[in-house]
C-alpha cells in the first residue's frame, strides 16, 4: 500500500503568505463564535450572545499564551515562544478558560451558563482547527504502513527517520537511512473526525433540562476521551506514568472534572434543584 505524500498548504498574495494552519485557526474561532451566538439567541440569552465577540477575543489571546507556555515548559526551550510552531491544545484550552473566566466575571455574567454553550463551539472550532495541523504537516503519528499512511517530507518537522528518532524516541532497525521519510499515522485527520463527533454529541444534548454547566461537563468528558485515544497513535516522547503521555494524564483529569460537573449540575426534584 503506497503512502500519501503530504505537502503543506500555503496561499501567497504577493509578499503576504497565509498558511493553511493560520487559516484553519482563524476559521475555528469564527465558527465557534457563530455556533455560540446562535445557540444563545435560541435560548433567549441576548446579553450572553452580545458578549461573545469579547469572550472569543479573550479565548484567542488565552489560547496563544497558554499553548505557547505549555510548549515551552514541555520542551524547556524559552526561544520556542518566538517560533511559528509549538501550539499545544491542552495549554491553549487552560489559558483560554482562565482568560474567558476573567472576562465573563468582569461583565458580571454567569460563567456556567456561558461555558454550557461554549463547549459546543469549542468542539466545532476544534474540528476545523485540526485541519490546520494537517495543512502544515505537524502533530502526526507514529510509524504506520496501513490505510491512509502518510509521509510528511515537508512537515513541521519532516517525518524523517532522524526526526522520529531524535525528537520522538522512535527506534529503527540497524542500517536504517536516517534521511528516509517515514510513513506515519495521519493523526490530524483522526482528530478532525473525532472533533466533529464531539460536536455532534454536544449538539444533540444542547436542549438538556439540567442546570447550567451540565453540558460543559459533557464536553470535558468527550474531550478527555478524544485526547486519551488519539495519544496512542501520536508520535510523542513524553510518556510519563505507565506509558501514558502528559496529554493523556491531563485528559483523564479533565474527564474527571467533567464527570463531577455533570453529577453536580444534574437537575433533581426538590430543594436541591437550584440554578
mmCIF file with all atom_site columns, N, CA and C in Angstrom, residues 176-213:
data_model
loop_
_atom_site.group_PDB
_atom_site.id
_atom_site.type_symbol
_atom_site.label_atom_id
_atom_site.label_alt_id
_atom_site.label_comp_id
_atom_site.label_asym_id
_atom_site.label_entity_id
_atom_site.label_seq_id
_atom_site.pdbx_PDB_ins_code
_atom_site.Cartn_x
_atom_site.Cartn_y
_atom_site.Cartn_z
_atom_site.occupancy
_atom_site.B_iso_or_equiv
_atom_site.pdbx_formal_charge
_atom_site.auth_seq_id
_atom_site.auth_comp_id
_atom_site.auth_asym_id
_atom_site.auth_atom_id
_atom_site.pdbx_PDB_model_num
ATOM 1   N N  . UNK A 1 176 ? 19.129  1.589  9.080  1.00 0.00 ? 176 UNK A N  1
ATOM 2   C CA . UNK A 1 176 ? 18.102  2.465  8.511  1.00 0.00 ? 176 UNK A CA 1
ATOM 3   C C  . UNK A 1 176 ? 18.728  3.789  8.088  1.00 0.00 ? 176 UNK A C  1
ATOM 4   N N  . UNK A 1 177 ? 18.406  4.218  6.879  1.00 0.00 ? 177 UNK A N  1
ATOM 5   C CA . UNK A 1 177 ? 18.882  5.509  6.393  1.00 0.00 ? 177 UNK A CA 1
ATOM 6   C C  . UNK A 1 177 ? 18.120  6.609  7.128  1.00 0.00 ? 177 UNK A C  1
ATOM 7   N N  . UNK A 1 178 ? 18.820  7.411  7.925  1.00 0.00 ? 178 UNK A N  1
ATOM 8   C CA . UNK A 1 178 ? 18.175  8.415  8.753  1.00 0.00 ? 178 UNK A CA 1
ATOM 9   C C  . UNK A 1 178 ? 17.533  9.545  7.946  1.00 0.00 ? 178 UNK A C  1
ATOM 10  N N  . UNK A 1 179 ? 17.842  9.628  6.666  1.00 0.00 ? 179 UNK A N  1
ATOM 11  C CA . UNK A 1 179 ? 17.227  10.671 5.833  1.00 0.00 ? 179 UNK A CA 1
ATOM 12  C C  . UNK A 1 179 ? 15.937  10.183 5.169  1.00 0.00 ? 179 UNK A C  1
ATOM 13  N N  . UNK A 1 180 ? 15.616  8.899  5.331  1.00 0.00 ? 180 UNK A N  1
ATOM 14  C CA . UNK A 1 180 ? 14.380  8.366  4.752  1.00 0.00 ? 180 UNK A CA 1
ATOM 15  C C  . UNK A 1 180 ? 13.161  9.038  5.376  1.00 0.00 ? 180 UNK A C  1
ATOM 16  N N  . UNK A 1 181 ? 12.169  9.334  4.547  1.00 0.00 ? 181 UNK A N  1
ATOM 17  C CA . UNK A 1 181 ? 10.909  9.891  5.040  1.00 0.00 ? 181 UNK A CA 1
ATOM 18  C C  . UNK A 1 181 ? 9.999   8.727  5.431  1.00 0.00 ? 181 UNK A C  1
ATOM 19  N N  . UNK A 1 182 ? 9.565   8.710  6.677  1.00 0.00 ? 182 UNK A N  1
ATOM 20  C CA . UNK A 1 182 ? 8.808   7.598  7.229  1.00 0.00 ? 182 UNK A CA 1
ATOM 21  C C  . UNK A 1 182 ? 7.305   7.840  7.097  1.00 0.00 ? 182 UNK A C  1
ATOM 22  N N  . UNK A 1 183 ? 6.572   6.811  6.705  1.00 0.00 ? 183 UNK A N  1
ATOM 23  C CA . UNK A 1 183 ? 5.110   6.888  6.668  1.00 0.00 ? 183 UNK A CA 1
ATOM 24  C C  . UNK A 1 183 ? 4.577   6.750  8.093  1.00 0.00 ? 183 UNK A C  1
ATOM 25  N N  . UNK A 1 184 ? 3.585   7.576  8.440  1.00 0.00 ? 184 UNK A N  1
ATOM 26  C CA . UNK A 1 184 ? 3.073   7.629  9.814  1.00 0.00 ? 184 UNK A CA 1
ATOM 27  C C  . UNK A 1 184 ? 1.546   7.671  9.821  1.00 0.00 ? 184 UNK A C  1
ATOM 28  N N  . UNK A 1 185 ? 0.984   7.527  11.041 1.00 0.00 ? 185 UNK A N  1
ATOM 29  C CA . UNK A 1 185 ? -0.467  7.712  11.203 1.00 0.00 ? 185 UNK A CA 1
ATOM 30  C C  . UNK A 1 185 ? -0.828  9.174  10.937 1.00 0.00 ? 185 UNK A C  1
ATOM 31  N N  . UNK A 1 186 ? -1.846  9.444  10.122 1.00 0.00 ? 186 UNK A N  1
ATOM 32  C CA . UNK A 1 186 ? -2.308  10.830 9.912  1.00 0.00 ? 186 UNK A CA 1
ATOM 33  C C  . UNK A 1 186 ? -3.229  11.251 11.058 1.00 0.00 ? 186 UNK A C  1
ATOM 34  N N  . UNK A 1 187 ? -2.671  11.411 12.237 1.00 0.00 ? 187 UNK A N  1
ATOM 35  C CA . UNK A 1 187 ? -3.488  11.648 13.434 1.00 0.00 ? 187 UNK A CA 1
ATOM 36  C C  . UNK A 1 187 ? -4.262  12.972 13.367 1.00 0.00 ? 187 UNK A C  1
ATOM 37  N N  . UNK A 1 188 ? -3.792  13.906 12.545 1.00 0.00 ? 188 UNK A N  1
ATOM 38  C CA . UNK A 1 188 ? -4.538  15.163 12.405 1.00 0.00 ? 188 UNK A CA 1
ATOM 39  C C  . UNK A 1 188 ? -5.951  14.889 11.868 1.00 0.00 ? 188 UNK A C  1
ATOM 40  N N  . UNK A 1 189 ? -6.051  13.937 10.937 1.00 0.00 ? 189 UNK A N  1
ATOM 41  C CA . UNK A 1 189 ? -7.355  13.597 10.365 1.00 0.00 ? 189 UNK A CA 1
ATOM 42  C C  . UNK A 1 189 ? -8.206  12.848 11.381 1.00 0.00 ? 189 UNK A C  1
ATOM 43  N N  . UNK A 1 190 ? -7.582  11.997 12.183 1.00 0.00 ? 190 UNK A N  1
ATOM 44  C CA . UNK A 1 190 ? -8.325  11.310 13.245 1.00 0.00 ? 190 UNK A CA 1
ATOM 45  C C  . UNK A 1 190 ? -8.940  12.332 14.199 1.00 0.00 ? 190 UNK A C  1
ATOM 46  N N  . UNK A 1 191 ? -8.136  13.348 14.556 1.00 0.00 ? 191 UNK A N  1
ATOM 47  C CA . UNK A 1 191 ? -8.617  14.362 15.500 1.00 0.00 ? 191 UNK A CA 1
ATOM 48  C C  . UNK A 1 191 ? -9.722  15.214 14.885 1.00 0.00 ? 191 UNK A C  1
ATOM 49  N N  . UNK A 1 192 ? -9.614  15.491 13.604 1.00 0.00 ? 192 UNK A N  1
ATOM 50  C CA . UNK A 1 192 ? -10.667 16.242 12.927 1.00 0.00 ? 192 UNK A CA 1
ATOM 51  C C  . UNK A 1 192 ? -11.982 15.473 12.953 1.00 0.00 ? 192 UNK A C  1
ATOM 52  N N  . UNK A 1 193 ? -11.922 14.189 12.630 1.00 0.00 ? 193 UNK A N  1
ATOM 53  C CA . UNK A 1 193 ? -13.132 13.359 12.630 1.00 0.00 ? 193 UNK A CA 1
ATOM 54  C C  . UNK A 1 193 ? -13.720 13.270 14.029 1.00 0.00 ? 193 UNK A C  1
ATOM 55  N N  . UNK A 1 194 ? -12.871 13.036 15.032 1.00 0.00 ? 194 UNK A N  1
ATOM 56  C CA . UNK A 1 194 ? -13.375 12.921 16.395 1.00 0.00 ? 194 UNK A CA 1
ATOM 57  C C  . UNK A 1 194 ? -13.903 14.262 16.903 1.00 0.00 ? 194 UNK A C  1
ATOM 58  N N  . UNK A 1 195 ? -13.334 15.361 16.400 1.00 0.00 ? 195 UNK A N  1
ATOM 59  C CA . UNK A 1 195 ? -13.846 16.673 16.759 1.00 0.00 ? 195 UNK A CA 1
ATOM 60  C C  . UNK A 1 195 ? -15.281 16.859 16.281 1.00 0.00 ? 195 UNK A C  1
ATOM 61  N N  . UNK A 1 196 ? -15.568 16.410 15.060 1.00 0.00 ? 196 UNK A N  1
ATOM 62  C CA . UNK A 1 196 ? -16.929 16.502 14.548 1.00 0.00 ? 196 UNK A CA 1
ATOM 63  C C  . UNK A 1 196 ? -17.872 15.583 15.326 1.00 0.00 ? 196 UNK A C  1
ATOM 64  N N  . UNK A 1 197 ? -17.380 14.422 15.754 1.00 0.00 ? 197 UNK A N  1
ATOM 65  C CA . UNK A 1 197 ? -18.196 13.527 16.582 1.00 0.00 ? 197 UNK A CA 1
ATOM 66  C C  . UNK A 1 197 ? -18.527 14.194 17.912 1.00 0.00 ? 197 UNK A C  1
ATOM 67  N N  . UNK A 1 198 ? -17.524 14.848 18.532 1.00 0.00 ? 198 UNK A N  1
ATOM 68  C CA . UNK A 1 198 ? -17.772 15.573 19.782 1.00 0.00 ? 198 UNK A CA 1
ATOM 69  C C  . UNK A 1 198 ? -18.832 16.648 19.575 1.00 0.00 ? 198 UNK A C  1
ATOM 70  N N  . UNK A 1 199 ? -18.706 17.396 18.496 1.00 0.00 ? 199 UNK A N  1
ATOM 71  C CA . UNK A 1 199 ? -19.674 18.445 18.205 1.00 0.00 ? 199 UNK A CA 1
ATOM 72  C C  . UNK A 1 199 ? -21.074 17.862 18.043 1.00 0.00 ? 199 UNK A C  1
ATOM 73  N N  . UNK A 1 200 ? -21.184 16.728 17.322 1.00 0.00 ? 200 UNK A N  1
ATOM 74  C CA . UNK A 1 200 ? -22.487 16.107 17.096 1.00 0.00 ? 200 UNK A CA 1
ATOM 75  C C  . UNK A 1 200 ? -23.129 15.666 18.414 1.00 0.00 ? 200 UNK A C  1
ATOM 76  N N  . UNK A 1 201 ? -22.316 15.132 19.324 1.00 0.00 ? 201 UNK A N  1
ATOM 77  C CA . UNK A 1 201 ? -22.835 14.687 20.617 1.00 0.00 ? 201 UNK A CA 1
ATOM 78  C C  . UNK A 1 201 ? -23.340 15.880 21.424 1.00 0.00 ? 201 UNK A C  1
ATOM 79  N N  . UNK A 1 202 ? -22.537 16.925 21.483 1.00 0.00 ? 202 UNK A N  1
ATOM 80  C CA . UNK A 1 202 ? -22.924 18.105 22.258 1.00 0.00 ? 202 UNK A CA 1
ATOM 81  C C  . UNK A 1 202 ? -24.133 18.810 21.644 1.00 0.00 ? 202 UNK A C  1
ATOM 82  N N  . UNK A 1 203 ? -24.190 18.852 20.324 1.00 0.00 ? 203 UNK A N  1
ATOM 83  C CA . UNK A 1 203 ? -25.331 19.460 19.647 1.00 0.00 ? 203 UNK A CA 1
ATOM 84  C C  . UNK A 1 203 ? -26.609 18.679 19.932 1.00 0.00 ? 203 UNK A C  1
ATOM 85  N N  . UNK A 1 204 ? -26.467 17.366 20.001 1.00 0.00 ? 204 UNK A N  1
ATOM 86  C CA . UNK A 1 204 ? -27.624 16.508 20.291 1.00 0.00 ? 204 UNK A CA 1
ATOM 87  C C  . UNK A 1 204 ? -28.201 16.813 21.674 1.00 0.00 ? 204 UNK A C  1
ATOM 88  N N  . UNK A 1 205 ? -27.348 17.154 22.637 1.00 0.00 ? 205 UNK A N  1
ATOM 89  C CA . UNK A 1 205 ? -27.812 17.369 24.011 1.00 0.00 ? 205 UNK A CA 1
ATOM 90  C C  . UNK A 1 205 ? -27.927 18.856 24.372 1.00 0.00 ? 205 UNK A C  1
ATOM 91  N N  . UNK A 1 206 ? -27.915 19.740 23.382 1.00 0.00 ? 206 UNK A N  1
ATOM 92  C CA . UNK A 1 206 ? -27.906 21.175 23.684 1.00 0.00 ? 206 UNK A CA 1
ATOM 93  C C  . UNK A 1 206 ? -29.204 21.638 24.335 1.00 0.00 ? 206 UNK A C  1
ATOM 94  N N  . UNK A 1 207 ? -30.285 20.875 24.193 1.00 0.00 ? 207 UNK A N  1
ATOM 95  C CA . UNK A 1 207 ? -31.567 21.255 24.774 1.00 0.00 ? 207 UNK A CA 1
ATOM 96  C C  . UNK A 1 207 ? -31.829 20.521 26.090 1.00 0.00 ? 207 UNK A C  1
ATOM 97  N N  . UNK A 1 208 ? -30.771 20.122 26.763 1.00 0.00 ? 208 UNK A N  1
ATOM 98  C CA . UNK A 1 208 ? -30.917 19.385 28.026 1.00 0.00 ? 208 UNK A CA 1
ATOM 99  C C  . UNK A 1 208 ? -31.672 20.220 29.059 1.00 0.00 ? 208 UNK A C  1
ATOM 100 N N  . UNK A 1 209 ? -32.249 19.536 30.032 1.00 0.00 ? 209 UNK A N  1
ATOM 101 C CA . UNK A 1 209 ? -33.053 20.209 31.060 1.00 0.00 ? 209 UNK A CA 1
ATOM 102 C C  . UNK A 1 209 ? -32.327 20.304 32.393 1.00 0.00 ? 209 UNK A C  1
ATOM 103 N N  . UNK A 1 210 ? -31.020 20.089 32.375 1.00 0.00 ? 210 UNK A N  1
ATOM 104 C CA . UNK A 1 210 ? -30.252 20.145 33.614 1.00 0.00 ? 210 UNK A CA 1
ATOM 105 C C  . UNK A 1 210 ? -29.786 21.568 33.912 1.00 0.00 ? 210 UNK A C  1
ATOM 106 N N  . UNK A 1 211 ? -29.038 21.726 34.991 1.00 0.00 ? 211 UNK A N  1
ATOM 107 C CA . UNK A 1 211 ? -28.593 23.043 35.410 1.00 0.00 ? 211 UNK A CA 1
ATOM 108 C C  . UNK A 1 211 ? -27.444 23.545 34.532 1.00 0.00 ? 211 UNK A C  1
ATOM 109 N N  . UNK A 1 212 ? -27.255 24.868 34.458 1.00 0.00 ? 212 UNK A N  1
ATOM 110 C CA . UNK A 1 212 ? -26.156 25.418 33.650 1.00 0.00 ? 212 UNK A CA 1
ATOM 111 C C  . UNK A 1 212 ? -24.811 24.816 34.060 1.00 0.00 ? 212 UNK A C  1
ATOM 112 N N  . UNK A 1 213 ? -24.021 24.462 33.061 1.00 0.00 ? 213 UNK A N  1
ATOM 113 C CA . UNK A 1 213 ? -22.731 23.840 33.311 1.00 0.00 ? 213 UNK A CA 1
ATOM 114 C C  . UNK A 1 213 ? -22.724 22.348 33.051 1.00 0.00 ? 213 UNK A C  1
#
